Amino acid sequence: MKIDLHVHTRHYSGCSGIEADELLEHAAGVGLDGLALTEHGILWPEDKLAPLREKAAEIGLLLLAGQEITCLERGRRQDFLVFGMTVSLGSLESPLELIERVHGEGGVVVAAHPFKPSRLGAGYHGVGDDIVDLAIDAVELFHPDHDRQARAKVRAAAKILNIPMTGGSDSHALYSLGYCSTRFFNPIRTEDDLVREIRAGRMEPLNGLK
């Protein structure tokens, strides 16, 4: 199954221009089997998500819910994708606090674009080299803002931590949806399935729709 694990919509991420209904049709059109809504700091309310899941299922698409959480560690922004939670987490100061809370409730934490260059100049818009000190469950390898050097750093960190790698488009506009994705070797039907397969590492990151 080919799933884009990093997608934002205008409904709960003000920086995105994607309408949910358009998202579903486009995802199926570019060959995705599923996608995860990872809004900034918020989990889609189930009463809003359920009708979308039904629409997605009608066109053979799996719709999953996650969230992208920002931690401000020593004044630096660090982003993480979280799956398997039932409540919105907002933003937290410490990635250690985030990981402890998510693991305590049975979820998983994926470092989002850890080596994405910061728009403010030096450093990263992600966890950067501190990644090797965190008990994360996976790391995003393929991302539109990860160049060859960034991907080399991710591979090195994943080897040190012995964790799997993912791909996600971080899409805020339809044109980029599915540009990076993750292929799961076993069927995924629920968020619990997703959490299990990420923990087991039964997946591979994809760059482009291949």
Coordinates of C-alpha atoms in Angstrom, one line a residue:
M1 CA 0.0 0.0 0.0
K2 CA 1.3 3.4 -1.0
I3 CA 0.4 6.0 1.6
D4 CA 1.3 9.7 1.9
L5 CA 1.9 10.1 5.6
H6 CA 2.2 13.9 5.7
V7 CA -0.7 16.0 4.4
H8 CA -2.3 19.3 5.5
T9 CA -5.7 20.8 4.7
R10 CA -7.1 24.3 5.0
H11 CA -9.7 23.1 7.5
Y12 CA -7.3 22.8 10.4
S13 CA -3.9 24.1 9.0
G14 CA -4.2 27.7 8.1
C15 CA -1.0 27.4 5.9
S16 CA -2.7 24.9 3.6
G17 CA -4.9 25.6 0.6
I18 CA -6.2 22.1 0.2
E19 CA -10.0 21.4 0.4
A20 CA -10.7 17.9 1.9
D21 CA -13.0 16.8 -0.8
E22 CA -10.6 17.8 -3.6
L23 CA -7.8 16.0 -1.7
L24 CA -9.6 12.7 -1.8
E25 CA -10.2 12.8 -5.6
H26 CA -6.7 14.0 -6.3
A27 CA -5.1 11.3 -4.1
A28 CA -6.8 8.5 -5.9
G29 CA -5.9 10.1 -9.2
V30 CA -2.1 10.1 -8.5
G31 CA -2.0 6.5 -7.5
L32 CA -2.1 6.7 -3.7
D33 CA -3.8 4.0 -1.8
G34 CA -4.2 6.2 1.3
L35 CA -3.1 9.3 3.0
A36 CA -2.8 10.6 6.6
L37 CA -4.1 14.0 7.6
T38 CA -1.4 15.5 9.8
E39 CA -2.7 19.0 10.8
H40 CA -0.6 21.3 12.9
G41 CA -1.2 20.5 16.5
I42 CA -4.7 19.1 16.0
L43 CA -6.3 15.8 15.4
W44 CA -9.4 15.9 13.1
P45 CA -12.5 15.5 15.2
E46 CA -14.1 12.1 14.6
D47 CA -17.5 13.6 13.7
K48 CA -15.8 15.6 10.9
L49 CA -13.5 12.8 9.9
A50 CA -16.0 10.0 9.6
P51 CA -17.9 11.4 6.6
L52 CA -14.6 11.9 4.8
R53 CA -13.5 8.3 5.6
E54 CA -16.7 7.1 4.0
K55 CA -16.2 9.2 0.9
A56 CA -12.6 8.0 0.7
A57 CA -13.7 4.3 1.0
E58 CA -16.1 4.8 -1.9
I59 CA -13.2 5.5 -4.2
G60 CA -10.9 2.8 -2.7
L61 CA -8.8 5.2 -0.6
L62 CA -7.8 4.8 3.0
L63 CA -7.9 8.0 5.1
L64 CA -5.9 8.1 8.3
A65 CA -5.6 10.7 11.1
G66 CA -2.5 11.9 12.7
Q67 CA -1.0 15.3 13.7
E68 CA 2.2 17.3 13.3
I69 CA 3.4 18.5 16.6
T70 CA 5.9 21.4 17.0
C71 CA 8.3 21.4 19.9
L72 CA 10.4 24.5 20.7
E73 CA 13.6 23.1 22.2
R74 CA 16.0 25.8 23.2
G75 CA 14.2 28.2 20.9
R76 CA 14.5 25.9 17.9
R77 CA 11.5 24.6 16.1
Q78 CA 11.4 20.8 15.9
D79 CA 8.5 19.0 14.1
F80 CA 7.2 15.5 14.6
L81 CA 4.4 13.4 13.1
V82 CA 2.3 11.6 15.7
F83 CA 0.0 8.6 15.0
G84 CA -2.1 6.5 17.3
M85 CA -3.3 9.3 19.7
T86 CA -7.0 10.0 20.4
V87 CA -6.6 13.7 21.5
S88 CA -5.0 16.8 20.0
L89 CA -1.6 17.6 21.5
G90 CA -1.2 21.3 20.4
S91 CA 2.5 22.2 20.8
L92 CA 5.0 21.2 23.4
E93 CA 8.3 22.6 24.6
S94 CA 10.2 19.4 24.8
P95 CA 10.4 16.5 22.3
L96 CA 11.2 14.2 25.3
E97 CA 7.9 15.2 26.8
L98 CA 6.2 14.5 23.5
I99 CA 7.8 11.1 23.0
E100 CA 7.1 10.0 26.6
R101 CA 3.4 11.0 26.3
V102 CA 2.8 9.4 22.9
H103 CA 4.6 6.2 23.9
G104 CA 2.6 6.1 27.1
E105 CA -0.6 6.1 25.2
G106 CA 0.5 3.5 22.6
G107 CA 1.3 5.8 19.7
V108 CA 4.4 6.4 17.6
V109 CA 6.5 9.5 16.8
V110 CA 8.1 10.1 13.4
A111 CA 10.7 12.9 13.1
A112 CA 9.4 15.2 10.3
H113 CA 11.8 16.7 7.8
P114 CA 14.6 16.7 10.4
F115 CA 17.2 18.2 8.1
K116 CA 15.0 20.7 6.2
P117 CA 17.0 24.0 5.9
S118 CA 15.7 26.8 8.1
R119 CA 14.2 29.7 6.3
L120 CA 15.8 31.9 9.0
G121 CA 19.3 31.1 7.9
A122 CA 21.5 28.7 9.8
G123 CA 20.2 25.5 11.2
Y124 CA 17.2 23.3 10.4
H125 CA 13.5 23.5 10.4
G126 CA 13.5 20.2 12.2
V127 CA 15.2 18.3 14.9
G128 CA 18.5 18.2 13.1
D129 CA 21.5 16.4 14.6
D130 CA 19.7 16.1 18.0
I131 CA 17.7 13.3 16.4
V132 CA 20.2 10.6 17.6
D133 CA 19.3 11.5 21.2
L134 CA 15.6 10.8 20.8
A135 CA 13.7 7.6 21.2
I136 CA 11.6 8.2 18.1
D137 CA 10.0 5.3 16.1
A138 CA 10.8 6.4 12.6
V139 CA 12.2 9.3 10.6
E140 CA 11.1 11.0 7.4
L141 CA 13.6 10.4 4.7
F142 CA 11.9 11.6 1.5
H143 CA 10.5 15.1 1.8
P144 CA 10.4 17.8 -0.9
D145 CA 12.8 19.9 1.1
H146 CA 15.3 17.1 1.8
D147 CA 18.2 17.3 -0.7
R148 CA 20.9 14.6 -1.2
Q149 CA 22.9 15.8 1.9
A150 CA 19.8 15.8 4.1
R151 CA 18.9 12.3 3.0
A152 CA 22.4 11.1 3.8
K153 CA 22.1 12.5 7.3
V154 CA 18.7 10.8 7.7
R155 CA 20.0 7.4 6.6
A156 CA 22.9 7.8 9.0
A157 CA 20.6 8.7 11.9
A158 CA 18.2 5.8 11.1
K159 CA 21.1 3.4 11.2
I160 CA 22.4 4.6 14.5
L161 CA 18.9 4.5 16.0
N162 CA 17.9 1.3 14.2
I163 CA 14.6 2.7 13.1
P164 CA 12.7 2.7 9.8
M165 CA 12.3 5.6 7.4
T166 CA 9.2 7.1 5.8
G167 CA 8.3 9.4 3.0
G168 CA 5.7 12.2 3.0
S169 CA 4.9 15.1 0.8
D170 CA 4.1 17.6 3.5
S171 CA 1.6 18.8 1.0
H172 CA -0.1 22.1 1.4
A173 CA -1.2 22.3 -2.2
L174 CA -2.7 19.6 -4.5
Y175 CA 0.2 19.6 -7.0
S176 CA 2.6 18.1 -4.5
L177 CA 0.4 15.4 -3.0
G178 CA 2.0 12.0 -3.2
Y179 CA 5.4 13.4 -4.4
C180 CA 6.9 11.5 -1.5
S181 CA 5.1 8.5 0.2
T182 CA 5.6 5.3 2.1
R183 CA 4.9 1.8 0.8
F184 CA 3.6 -0.6 3.4
F185 CA 4.2 -4.3 2.8
N186 CA 1.0 -5.4 4.8
P187 CA -2.5 -4.1 4.5
I188 CA -3.3 -1.0 6.5
R189 CA -7.0 -0.4 7.5
T190 CA -6.8 1.6 10.7
E191 CA -4.5 3.8 12.7
D192 CA -3.7 0.9 15.0
D193 CA -2.5 -1.1 11.9
L194 CA -0.4 1.9 10.9
V195 CA 1.2 2.1 14.4
R196 CA 2.0 -1.6 14.4
E197 CA 3.6 -1.6 11.0
I198 CA 5.7 1.5 11.7
R199 CA 6.9 -0.1 14.9
A200 CA 7.8 -3.3 13.0
G201 CA 9.5 -1.3 10.2
R202 CA 7.5 -3.2 7.5
M203 CA 7.7 -0.4 5.0
E204 CA 9.9 1.6 2.6
P205 CA 10.0 5.3 1.7
L206 CA 9.3 6.3 -1.9
N207 CA 10.5 9.4 -3.7
G208 CA 8.0 10.3 -6.4
L209 CA 5.0 8.2 -7.5
K210 CA 6.9 5.0 -8.2

